Coordinates of C-alpha atoms (C1' of nucleotides) in Angstrom, one line a residue:
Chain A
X61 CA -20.2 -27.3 -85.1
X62 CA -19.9 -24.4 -87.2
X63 CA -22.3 -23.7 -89.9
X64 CA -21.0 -23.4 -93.6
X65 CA -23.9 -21.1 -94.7
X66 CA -22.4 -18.5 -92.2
X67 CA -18.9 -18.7 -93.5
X68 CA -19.2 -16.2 -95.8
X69 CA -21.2 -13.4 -93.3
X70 CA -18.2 -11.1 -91.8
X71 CA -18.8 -9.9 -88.6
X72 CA -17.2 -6.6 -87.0
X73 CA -16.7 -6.4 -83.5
X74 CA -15.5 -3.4 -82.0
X75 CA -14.6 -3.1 -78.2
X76 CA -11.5 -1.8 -77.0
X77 CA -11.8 -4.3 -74.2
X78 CA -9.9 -7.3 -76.0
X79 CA -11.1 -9.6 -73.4
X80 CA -14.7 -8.6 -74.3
X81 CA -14.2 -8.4 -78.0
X82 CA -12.4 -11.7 -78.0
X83 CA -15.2 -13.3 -75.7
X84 CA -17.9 -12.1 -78.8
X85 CA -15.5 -13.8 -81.1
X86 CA -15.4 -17.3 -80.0
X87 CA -19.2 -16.8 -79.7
X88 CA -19.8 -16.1 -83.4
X89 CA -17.3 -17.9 -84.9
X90 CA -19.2 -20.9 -83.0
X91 CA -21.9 -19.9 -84.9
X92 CA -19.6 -20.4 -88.2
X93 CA -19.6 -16.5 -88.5
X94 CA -16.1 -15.1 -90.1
X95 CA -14.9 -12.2 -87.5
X96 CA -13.2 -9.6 -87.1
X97 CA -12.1 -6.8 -84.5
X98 CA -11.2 -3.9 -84.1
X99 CA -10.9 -1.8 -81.0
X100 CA -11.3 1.5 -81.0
X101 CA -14.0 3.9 -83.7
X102 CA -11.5 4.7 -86.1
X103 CA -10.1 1.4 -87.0
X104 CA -14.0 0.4 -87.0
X105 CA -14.7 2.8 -89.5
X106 CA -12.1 1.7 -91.5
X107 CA -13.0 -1.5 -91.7
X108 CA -16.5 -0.6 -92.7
X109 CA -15.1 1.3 -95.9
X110 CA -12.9 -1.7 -96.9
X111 CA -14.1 -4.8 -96.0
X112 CA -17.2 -6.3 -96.6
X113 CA -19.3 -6.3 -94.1
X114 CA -22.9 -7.6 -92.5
X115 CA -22.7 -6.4 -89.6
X116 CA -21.3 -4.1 -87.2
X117 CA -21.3 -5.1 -83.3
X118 CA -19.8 -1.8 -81.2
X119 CA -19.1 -0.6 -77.7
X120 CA -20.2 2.8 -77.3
X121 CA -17.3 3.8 -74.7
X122 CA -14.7 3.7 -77.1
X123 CA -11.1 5.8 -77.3
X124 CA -10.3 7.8 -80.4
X125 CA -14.0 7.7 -82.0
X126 CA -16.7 6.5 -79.4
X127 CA -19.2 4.1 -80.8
X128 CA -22.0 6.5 -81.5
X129 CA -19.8 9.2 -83.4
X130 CA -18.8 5.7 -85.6
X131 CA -21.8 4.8 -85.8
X132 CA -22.7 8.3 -88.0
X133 CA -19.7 8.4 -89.4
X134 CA -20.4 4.8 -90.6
X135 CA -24.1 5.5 -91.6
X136 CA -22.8 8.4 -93.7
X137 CA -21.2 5.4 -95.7
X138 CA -23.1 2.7 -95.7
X139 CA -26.2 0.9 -94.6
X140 CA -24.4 -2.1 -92.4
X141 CA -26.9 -3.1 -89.6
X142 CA -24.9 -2.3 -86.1
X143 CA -25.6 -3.6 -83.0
X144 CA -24.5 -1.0 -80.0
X145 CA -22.9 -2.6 -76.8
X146 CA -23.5 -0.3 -73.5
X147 CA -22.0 -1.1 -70.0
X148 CA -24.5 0.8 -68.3
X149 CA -28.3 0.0 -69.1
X150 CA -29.1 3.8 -68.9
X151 CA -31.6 5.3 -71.1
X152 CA -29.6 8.2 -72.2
X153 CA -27.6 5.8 -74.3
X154 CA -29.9 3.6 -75.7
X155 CA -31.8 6.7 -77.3
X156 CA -29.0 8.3 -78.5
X157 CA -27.5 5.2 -80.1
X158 CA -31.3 4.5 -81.6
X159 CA -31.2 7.9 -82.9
X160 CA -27.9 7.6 -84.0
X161 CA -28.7 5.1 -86.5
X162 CA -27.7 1.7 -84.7
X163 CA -30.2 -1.2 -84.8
X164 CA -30.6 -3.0 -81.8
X165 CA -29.1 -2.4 -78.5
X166 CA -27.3 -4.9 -76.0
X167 CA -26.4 -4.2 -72.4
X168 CA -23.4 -5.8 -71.4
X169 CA -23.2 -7.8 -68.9
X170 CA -25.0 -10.0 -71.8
X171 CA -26.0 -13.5 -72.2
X172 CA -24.5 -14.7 -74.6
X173 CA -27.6 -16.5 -76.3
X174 CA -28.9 -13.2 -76.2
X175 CA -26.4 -11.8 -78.2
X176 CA -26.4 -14.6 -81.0
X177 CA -30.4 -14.2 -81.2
X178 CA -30.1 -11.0 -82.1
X179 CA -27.0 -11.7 -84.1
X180 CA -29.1 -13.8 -86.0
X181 CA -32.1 -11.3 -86.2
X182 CA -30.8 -8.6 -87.5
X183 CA -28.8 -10.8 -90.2
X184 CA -31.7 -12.2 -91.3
X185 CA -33.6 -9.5 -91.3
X186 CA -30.1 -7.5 -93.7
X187 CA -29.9 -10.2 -95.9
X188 CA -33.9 -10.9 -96.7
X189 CA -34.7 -7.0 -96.8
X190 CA -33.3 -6.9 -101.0
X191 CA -31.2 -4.0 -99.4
X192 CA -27.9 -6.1 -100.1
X193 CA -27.4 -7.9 -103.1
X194 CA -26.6 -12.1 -103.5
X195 CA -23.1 -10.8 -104.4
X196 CA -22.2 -8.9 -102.1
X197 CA -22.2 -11.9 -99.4
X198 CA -20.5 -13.4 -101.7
X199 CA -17.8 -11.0 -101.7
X200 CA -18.0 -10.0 -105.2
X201 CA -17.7 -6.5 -106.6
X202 CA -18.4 -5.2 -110.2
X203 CA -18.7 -2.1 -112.2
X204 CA -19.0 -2.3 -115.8
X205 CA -17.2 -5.4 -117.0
X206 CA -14.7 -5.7 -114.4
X207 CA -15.4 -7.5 -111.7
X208 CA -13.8 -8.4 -108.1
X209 CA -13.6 -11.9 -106.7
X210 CA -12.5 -11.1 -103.0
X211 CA -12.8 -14.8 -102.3
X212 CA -10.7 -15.9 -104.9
X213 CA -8.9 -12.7 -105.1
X214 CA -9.6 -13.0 -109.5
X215 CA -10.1 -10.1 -111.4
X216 CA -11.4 -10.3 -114.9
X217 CA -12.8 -7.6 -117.5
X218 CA -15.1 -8.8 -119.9
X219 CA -14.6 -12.3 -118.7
X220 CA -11.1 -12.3 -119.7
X221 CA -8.7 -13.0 -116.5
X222 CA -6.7 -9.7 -115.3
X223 CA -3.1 -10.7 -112.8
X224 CA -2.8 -7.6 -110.7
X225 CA 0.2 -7.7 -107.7
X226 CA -1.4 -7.8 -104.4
X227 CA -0.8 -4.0 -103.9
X228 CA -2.7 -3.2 -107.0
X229 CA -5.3 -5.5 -106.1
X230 CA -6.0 -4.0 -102.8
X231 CA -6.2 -0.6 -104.3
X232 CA -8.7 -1.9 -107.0
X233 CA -11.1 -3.5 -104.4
X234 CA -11.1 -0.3 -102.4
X235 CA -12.2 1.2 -105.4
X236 CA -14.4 -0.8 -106.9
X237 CA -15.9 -2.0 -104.0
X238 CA -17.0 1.7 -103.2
X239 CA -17.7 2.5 -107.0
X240 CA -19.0 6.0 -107.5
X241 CA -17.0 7.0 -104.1
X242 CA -13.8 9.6 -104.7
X243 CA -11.2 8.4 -102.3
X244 CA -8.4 11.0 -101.8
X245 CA -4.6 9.8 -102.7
X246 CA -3.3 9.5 -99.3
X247 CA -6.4 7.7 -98.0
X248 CA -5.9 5.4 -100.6
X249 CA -2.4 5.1 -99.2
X250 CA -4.4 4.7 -95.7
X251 CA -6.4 1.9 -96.7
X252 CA -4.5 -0.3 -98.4
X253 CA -1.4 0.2 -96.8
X254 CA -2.7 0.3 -93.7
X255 CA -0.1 3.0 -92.7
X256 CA -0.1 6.4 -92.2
X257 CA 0.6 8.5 -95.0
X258 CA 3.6 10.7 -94.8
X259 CA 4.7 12.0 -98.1
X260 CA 5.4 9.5 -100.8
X261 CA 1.9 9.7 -102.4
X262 CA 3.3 9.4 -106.0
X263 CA 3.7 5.5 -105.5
X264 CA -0.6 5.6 -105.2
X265 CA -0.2 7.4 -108.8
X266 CA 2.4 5.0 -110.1
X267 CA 0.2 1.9 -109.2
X268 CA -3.0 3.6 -110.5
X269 CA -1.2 3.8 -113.5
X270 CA 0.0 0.6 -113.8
X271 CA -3.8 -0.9 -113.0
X272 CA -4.9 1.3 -115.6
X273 CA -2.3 -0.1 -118.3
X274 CA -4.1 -3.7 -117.2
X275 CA -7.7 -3.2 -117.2
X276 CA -8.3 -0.2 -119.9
X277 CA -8.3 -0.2 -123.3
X278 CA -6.4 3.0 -123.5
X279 CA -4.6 4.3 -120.3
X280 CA -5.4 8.1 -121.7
X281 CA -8.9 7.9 -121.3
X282 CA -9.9 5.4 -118.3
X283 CA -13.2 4.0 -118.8
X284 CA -12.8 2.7 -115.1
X285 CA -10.1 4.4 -112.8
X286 CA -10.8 8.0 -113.0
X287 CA -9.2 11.0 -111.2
X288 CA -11.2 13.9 -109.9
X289 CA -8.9 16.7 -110.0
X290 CA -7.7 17.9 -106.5
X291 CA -9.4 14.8 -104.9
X292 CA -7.9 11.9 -105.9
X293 CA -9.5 8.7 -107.8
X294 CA -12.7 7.2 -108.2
X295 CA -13.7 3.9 -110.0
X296 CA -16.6 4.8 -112.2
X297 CA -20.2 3.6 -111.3
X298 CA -21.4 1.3 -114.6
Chain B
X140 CA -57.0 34.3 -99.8
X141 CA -54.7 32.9 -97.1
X142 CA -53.5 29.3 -97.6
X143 CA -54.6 26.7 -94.9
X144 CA -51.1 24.8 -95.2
X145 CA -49.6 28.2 -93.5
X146 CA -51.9 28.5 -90.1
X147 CA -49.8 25.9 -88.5
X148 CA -46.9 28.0 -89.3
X149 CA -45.6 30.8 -86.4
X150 CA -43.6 34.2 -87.4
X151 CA -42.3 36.6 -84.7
X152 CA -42.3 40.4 -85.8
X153 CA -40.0 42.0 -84.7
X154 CA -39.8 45.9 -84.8
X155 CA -39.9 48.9 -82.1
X156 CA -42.1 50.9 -85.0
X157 CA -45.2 49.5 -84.4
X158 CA -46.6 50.6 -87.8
X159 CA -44.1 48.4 -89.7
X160 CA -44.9 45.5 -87.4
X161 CA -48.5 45.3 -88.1
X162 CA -47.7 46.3 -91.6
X163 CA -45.7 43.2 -92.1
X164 CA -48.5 41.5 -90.0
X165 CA -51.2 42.2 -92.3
X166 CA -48.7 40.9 -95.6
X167 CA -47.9 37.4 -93.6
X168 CA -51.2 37.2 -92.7
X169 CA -52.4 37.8 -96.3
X170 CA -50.5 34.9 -97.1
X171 CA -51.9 32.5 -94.1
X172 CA -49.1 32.7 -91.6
X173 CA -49.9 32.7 -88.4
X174 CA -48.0 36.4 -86.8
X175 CA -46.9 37.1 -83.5
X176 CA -45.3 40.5 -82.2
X177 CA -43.0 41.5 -80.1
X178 CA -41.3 45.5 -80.2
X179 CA -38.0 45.0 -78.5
X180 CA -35.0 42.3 -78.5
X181 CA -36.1 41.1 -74.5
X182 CA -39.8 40.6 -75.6
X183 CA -38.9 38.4 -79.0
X184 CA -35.9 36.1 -77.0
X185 CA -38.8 35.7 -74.5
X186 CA -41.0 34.7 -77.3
X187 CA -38.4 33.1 -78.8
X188 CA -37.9 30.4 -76.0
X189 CA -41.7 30.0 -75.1
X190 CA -43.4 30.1 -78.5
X191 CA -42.9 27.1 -81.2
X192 CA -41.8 30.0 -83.7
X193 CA -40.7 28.6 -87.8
X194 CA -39.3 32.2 -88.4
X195 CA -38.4 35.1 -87.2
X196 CA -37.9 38.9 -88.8
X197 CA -36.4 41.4 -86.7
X198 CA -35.4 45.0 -86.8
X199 CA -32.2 46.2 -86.0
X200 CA -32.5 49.1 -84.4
X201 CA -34.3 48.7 -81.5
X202 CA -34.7 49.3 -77.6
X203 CA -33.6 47.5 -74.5
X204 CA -32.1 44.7 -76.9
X205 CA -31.2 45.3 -79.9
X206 CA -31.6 42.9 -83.3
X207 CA -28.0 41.5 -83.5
X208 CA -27.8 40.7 -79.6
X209 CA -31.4 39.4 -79.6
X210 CA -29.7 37.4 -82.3
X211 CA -27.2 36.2 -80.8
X212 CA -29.1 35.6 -77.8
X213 CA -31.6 33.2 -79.6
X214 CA -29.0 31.6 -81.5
X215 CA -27.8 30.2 -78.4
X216 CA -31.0 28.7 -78.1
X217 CA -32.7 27.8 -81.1
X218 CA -32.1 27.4 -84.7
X219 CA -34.6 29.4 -85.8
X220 CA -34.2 31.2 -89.1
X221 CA -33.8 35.1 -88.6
X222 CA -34.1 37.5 -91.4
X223 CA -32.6 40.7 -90.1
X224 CA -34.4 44.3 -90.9
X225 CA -32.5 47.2 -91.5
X226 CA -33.6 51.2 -91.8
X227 CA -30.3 51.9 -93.2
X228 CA -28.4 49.2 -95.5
X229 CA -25.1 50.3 -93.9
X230 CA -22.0 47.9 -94.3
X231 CA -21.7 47.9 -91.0
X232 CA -25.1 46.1 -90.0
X233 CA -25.3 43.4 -93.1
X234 CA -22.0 42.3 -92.3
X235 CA -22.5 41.8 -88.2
X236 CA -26.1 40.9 -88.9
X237 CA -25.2 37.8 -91.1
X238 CA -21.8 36.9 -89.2
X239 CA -24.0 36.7 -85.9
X240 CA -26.3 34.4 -87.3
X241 CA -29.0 36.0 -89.3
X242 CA -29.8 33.7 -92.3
X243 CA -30.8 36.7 -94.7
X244 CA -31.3 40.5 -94.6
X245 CA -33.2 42.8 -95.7
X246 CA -33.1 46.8 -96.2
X247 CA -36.2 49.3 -95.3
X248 CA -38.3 50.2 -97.4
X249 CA -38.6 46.7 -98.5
X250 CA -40.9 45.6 -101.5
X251 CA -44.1 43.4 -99.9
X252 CA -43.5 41.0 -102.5
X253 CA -39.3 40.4 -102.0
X254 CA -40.4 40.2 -98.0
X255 CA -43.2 37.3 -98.4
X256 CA -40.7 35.9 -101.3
X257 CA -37.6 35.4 -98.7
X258 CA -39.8 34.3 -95.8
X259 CA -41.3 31.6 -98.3
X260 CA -37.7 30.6 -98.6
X261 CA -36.4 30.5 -95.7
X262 CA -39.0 28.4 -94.2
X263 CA -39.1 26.0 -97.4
X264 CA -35.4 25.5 -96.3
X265 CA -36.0 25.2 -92.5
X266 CA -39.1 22.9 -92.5
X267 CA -36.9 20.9 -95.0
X268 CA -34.2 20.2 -93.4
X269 CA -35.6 17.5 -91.2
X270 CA -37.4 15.5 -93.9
X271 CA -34.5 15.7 -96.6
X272 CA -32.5 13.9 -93.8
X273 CA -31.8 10.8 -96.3
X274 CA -30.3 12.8 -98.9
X275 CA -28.7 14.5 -96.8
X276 CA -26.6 11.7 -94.6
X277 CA -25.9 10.5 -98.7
X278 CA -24.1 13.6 -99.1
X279 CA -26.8 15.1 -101.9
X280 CA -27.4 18.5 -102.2
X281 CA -29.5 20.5 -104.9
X282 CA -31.5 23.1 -105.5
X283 CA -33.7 23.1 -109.3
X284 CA -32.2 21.3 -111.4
X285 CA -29.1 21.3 -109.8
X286 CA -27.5 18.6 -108.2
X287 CA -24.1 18.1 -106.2
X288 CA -23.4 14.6 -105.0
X289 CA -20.7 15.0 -102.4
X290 CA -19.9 11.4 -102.8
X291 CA -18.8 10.8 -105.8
X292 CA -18.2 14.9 -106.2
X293 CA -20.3 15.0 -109.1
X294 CA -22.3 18.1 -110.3
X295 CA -25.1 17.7 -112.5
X296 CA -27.7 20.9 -113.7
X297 CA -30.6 19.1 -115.2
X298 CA -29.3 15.7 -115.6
X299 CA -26.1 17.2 -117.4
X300 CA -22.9 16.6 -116.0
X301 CA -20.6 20.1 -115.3
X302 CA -17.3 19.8 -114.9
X303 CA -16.0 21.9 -112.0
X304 CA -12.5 22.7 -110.9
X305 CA -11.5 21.5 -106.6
X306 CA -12.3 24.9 -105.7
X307 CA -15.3 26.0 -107.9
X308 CA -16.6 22.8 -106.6
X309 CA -15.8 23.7 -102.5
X310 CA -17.9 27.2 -103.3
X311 CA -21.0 25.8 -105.0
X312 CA -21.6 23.2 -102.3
X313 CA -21.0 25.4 -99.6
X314 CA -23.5 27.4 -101.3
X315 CA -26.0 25.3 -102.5
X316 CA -26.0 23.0 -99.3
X317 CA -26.8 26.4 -97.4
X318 CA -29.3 27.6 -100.5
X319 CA -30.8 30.5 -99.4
X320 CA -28.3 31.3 -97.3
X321 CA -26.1 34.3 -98.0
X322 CA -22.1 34.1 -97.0
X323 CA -19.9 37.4 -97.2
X324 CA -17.2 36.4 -99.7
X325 CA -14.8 36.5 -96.4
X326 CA -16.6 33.7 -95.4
X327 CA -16.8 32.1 -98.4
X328 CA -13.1 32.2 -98.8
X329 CA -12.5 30.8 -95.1
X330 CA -14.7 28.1 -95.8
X331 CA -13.7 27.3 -98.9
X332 CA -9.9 27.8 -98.5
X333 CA -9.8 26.6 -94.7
X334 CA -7.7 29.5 -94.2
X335 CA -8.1 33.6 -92.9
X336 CA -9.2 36.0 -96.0
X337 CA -6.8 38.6 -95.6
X338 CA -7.1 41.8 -98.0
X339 CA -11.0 41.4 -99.8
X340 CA -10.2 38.2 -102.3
X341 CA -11.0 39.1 -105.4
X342 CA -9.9 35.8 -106.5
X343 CA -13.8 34.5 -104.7
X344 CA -15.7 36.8 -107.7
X345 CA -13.6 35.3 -110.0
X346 CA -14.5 31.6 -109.3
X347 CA -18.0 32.3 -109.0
X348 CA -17.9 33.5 -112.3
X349 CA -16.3 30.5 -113.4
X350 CA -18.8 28.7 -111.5
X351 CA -21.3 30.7 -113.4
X352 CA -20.3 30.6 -116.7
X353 CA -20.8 26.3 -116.4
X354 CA -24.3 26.3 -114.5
X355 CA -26.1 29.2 -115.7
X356 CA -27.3 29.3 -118.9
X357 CA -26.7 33.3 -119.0
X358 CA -24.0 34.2 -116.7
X359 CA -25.5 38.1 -116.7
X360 CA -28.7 36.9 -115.3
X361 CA -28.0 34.2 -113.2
X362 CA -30.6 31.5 -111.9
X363 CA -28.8 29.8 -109.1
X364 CA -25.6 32.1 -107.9
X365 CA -27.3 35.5 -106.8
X366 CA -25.2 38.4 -105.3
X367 CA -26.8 40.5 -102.8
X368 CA -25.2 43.9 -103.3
X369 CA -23.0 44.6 -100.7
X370 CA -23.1 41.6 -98.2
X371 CA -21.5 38.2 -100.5
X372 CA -23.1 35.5 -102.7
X373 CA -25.9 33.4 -102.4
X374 CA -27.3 29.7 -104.4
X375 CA -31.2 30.7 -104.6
X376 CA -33.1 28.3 -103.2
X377 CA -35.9 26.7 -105.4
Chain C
dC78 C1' 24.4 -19.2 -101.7
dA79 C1' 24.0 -17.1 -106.0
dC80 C1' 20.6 -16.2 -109.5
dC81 C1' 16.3 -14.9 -111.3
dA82 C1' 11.8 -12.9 -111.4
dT83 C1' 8.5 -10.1 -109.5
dC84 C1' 7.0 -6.3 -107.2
dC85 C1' 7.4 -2.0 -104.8
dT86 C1' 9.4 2.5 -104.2
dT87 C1' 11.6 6.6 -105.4
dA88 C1' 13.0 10.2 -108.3
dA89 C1' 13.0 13.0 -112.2
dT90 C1' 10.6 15.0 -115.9
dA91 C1' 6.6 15.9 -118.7
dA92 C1' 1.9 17.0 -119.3
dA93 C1' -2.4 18.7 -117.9
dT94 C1' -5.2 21.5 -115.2
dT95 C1' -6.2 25.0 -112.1
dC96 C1' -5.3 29.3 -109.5
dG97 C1' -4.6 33.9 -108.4
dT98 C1' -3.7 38.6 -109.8
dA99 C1' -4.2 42.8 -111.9
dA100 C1' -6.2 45.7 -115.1
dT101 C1' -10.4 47.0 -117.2
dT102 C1' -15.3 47.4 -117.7
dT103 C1' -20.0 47.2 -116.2
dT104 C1' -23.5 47.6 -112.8
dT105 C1' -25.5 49.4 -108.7
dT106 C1' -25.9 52.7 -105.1
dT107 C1' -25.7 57.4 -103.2
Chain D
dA121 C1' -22.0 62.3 -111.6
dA122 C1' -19.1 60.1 -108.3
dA123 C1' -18.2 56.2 -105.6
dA124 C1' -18.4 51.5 -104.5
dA125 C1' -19.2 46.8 -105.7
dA126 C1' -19.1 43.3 -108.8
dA127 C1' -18.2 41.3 -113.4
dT128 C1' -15.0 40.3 -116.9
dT129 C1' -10.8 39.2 -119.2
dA130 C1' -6.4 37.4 -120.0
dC131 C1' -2.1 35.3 -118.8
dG132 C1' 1.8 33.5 -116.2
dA133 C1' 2.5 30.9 -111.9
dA134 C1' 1.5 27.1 -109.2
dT135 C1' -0.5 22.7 -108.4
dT136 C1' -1.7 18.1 -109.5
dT137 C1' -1.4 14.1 -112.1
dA138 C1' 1.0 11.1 -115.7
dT139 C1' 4.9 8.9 -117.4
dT140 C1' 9.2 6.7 -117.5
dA141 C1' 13.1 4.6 -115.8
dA142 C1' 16.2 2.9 -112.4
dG143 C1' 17.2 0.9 -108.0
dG144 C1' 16.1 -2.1 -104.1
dA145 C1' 13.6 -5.4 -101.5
dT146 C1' 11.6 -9.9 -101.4
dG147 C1' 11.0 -14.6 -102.2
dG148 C1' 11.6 -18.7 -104.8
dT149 C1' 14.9 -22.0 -107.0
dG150 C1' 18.7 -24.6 -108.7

DNA sequence: CACCATCCTTAATAAATTCGTAATTTTTTT
DNA sequence: AAAAAAATTACGAATTTATTAAGGATGGTG
């Protein structure tokens, strides 16, 4: 029943109701959607920065980070369309999540056709709008020569095949896939570990190093991986 | 002589000396502003609330309420710009008049010209803060030719890429994202440093010289970092 | 189960870059 | 002219990143 040409569309829903944000799942993965959760702001944002998304469906009564503080965190980063999820139907919150910077605006209870139509709209209306590239749903990253097959998990530069360990390839995507963004050491640590970071931030350097012996010509002057002194690394915007 | 695109625009006067009131009147009005007065601190919070004001100058030293409470007062309230008047230029008053709130400050006599020169800028910067929104939720600040992109932390002055250090970095975009704005070097190094200035930092004068020494093309006369003599450091706005 | 290969972490050291301080000079204000 | 504020200069200390190497965990294989 589920539709190949949606396979490849990655769906975040946040709710820290697992009930609710497992209900939304079966929904769109009916649809042939790929999800995933998360359940609370933080671990939303997260996600938002690492994966690659096409949309964001949130709960605005949220622990940690609510949904409309995620939502403008999120916005600050990229341009995801997000679909706010309200318990109550009052006014006050469907304003400030419009203002906020969501897209549309559900009411739960919802019906669950409901919910897919607008699914569906605001997909359509993402993917047609030129704002994303045919790439990008495709789940592949580039700067300069190198490029990232998330789906395949293949690196090559030039066209020639690059083997990175899984670790290093995590830390690549992060990078690459935010090219141009300076990502401090221990949220690099963050991200790809998925842990927090207590103190053992030389390992980042040690793997940055290694990545840079694989994919740069000389190591001494990264065309790619660069550091920006005090803040940690970047992956250069070619 | 007076330009249509500044009727729409409201300035309070504010100023117990009623001769420097309508003397400042005539100059705003000279330059199509449209001028309302008020001749103590309770009169211009009144006006303050009621009236759609762009701007506000206000005098010190005055009766029943005086500048830096009425300051305060309407802070509370409104963002408003304020630029504070002062019959003496004591420490004393720069200092409170700027950590309460004012946005810049000026010392009687003032020149005509330097008056309708910082109210130009002042509401440049206030009238675009709303419509620069986009570059602003990117993380892009600038003023001339001067660009910081908080993003990727790069700094560019006409296209040109300048290499700053963590810290010379933290100053100029505090600075340049507040352009017009001046900040007491306390302030500066609390911002900057995240931590309380103890004995008067040195160390701040020295950075912005650094700072200077990349971006302006002669350090002595410098385009973008002012100093205003006795109260801190300012990016000029243009 | 022992062996091997791969990858990750840690530690120690080196290299690079930046920072803060103090002393001195220049500029501005009174 | 005196005083205050800011600019300038130079240098050693401190911070941050790079590099190298060794040890340990993991997983596959004979």
């Amino acid at each position: 029943m589920s539709d190949r040409k949606n396979a490849q569309i990655n769906i975040l829903v946040v709710d820290d109701d697992r009930d609710i944000a497992r209900a939304i799942e079966i929904y769109l993965k009916n649809e042939g959607y790929n999800v995933l959760l998360a359940y609370d702001g933080l671990q939303a944002l997260n996600a938002a920065i690492k994966e690659n998304l096409h949309l964001i469906i949130m709960d605005i009564m949220m622990p940690v980070l609510d949904g409309v503080q995620a939502t403008m965190k999120i916005r600050e980063e990229k341009n995801i369309p997000i679909i706010m999820l309200s318990a109550k139907s009052e006014d006050y919150d469907k304003i400030t999540g419009l203002n906020v910077g969501a897209d549309d605006y559900i009411t739960k209870p919802f019906n669950p056709l409901e919910l897919i139509a607008r699914v569906k709209s605001q997909i359509r209306r993402y993917l047609n709008f030129g704002s994303i590239e045919k790439e990008n749903i495709k789940g592949i990253y580039r700067t300069g020569g190198l490029v990232i097959d998330d789906t395949s998990k293949e690196v090559t530069l030039d066209g020639e095949a690059v083997q990175l360990t899984p670790t290093e390839y995590g830390i690549l995507k992060l990078l690459v896939s935010n090219a141009g963004k300076v990502f401090p050491i221990n949220q690099i640590y963050e991200k790809v570990w998925d842990e927090p970071a207590y103190s053992p931030e030389n390992t980042v350097t040690v793997h940055i190093r290694r990545i840079r012996e694989k994919i740069e010509i000389d190591p001494k002057n990264p065309r790619y991986l660069k550091v920006v002194w005090g803040l940690g690394y970047k992956a250069e915007k070619i």
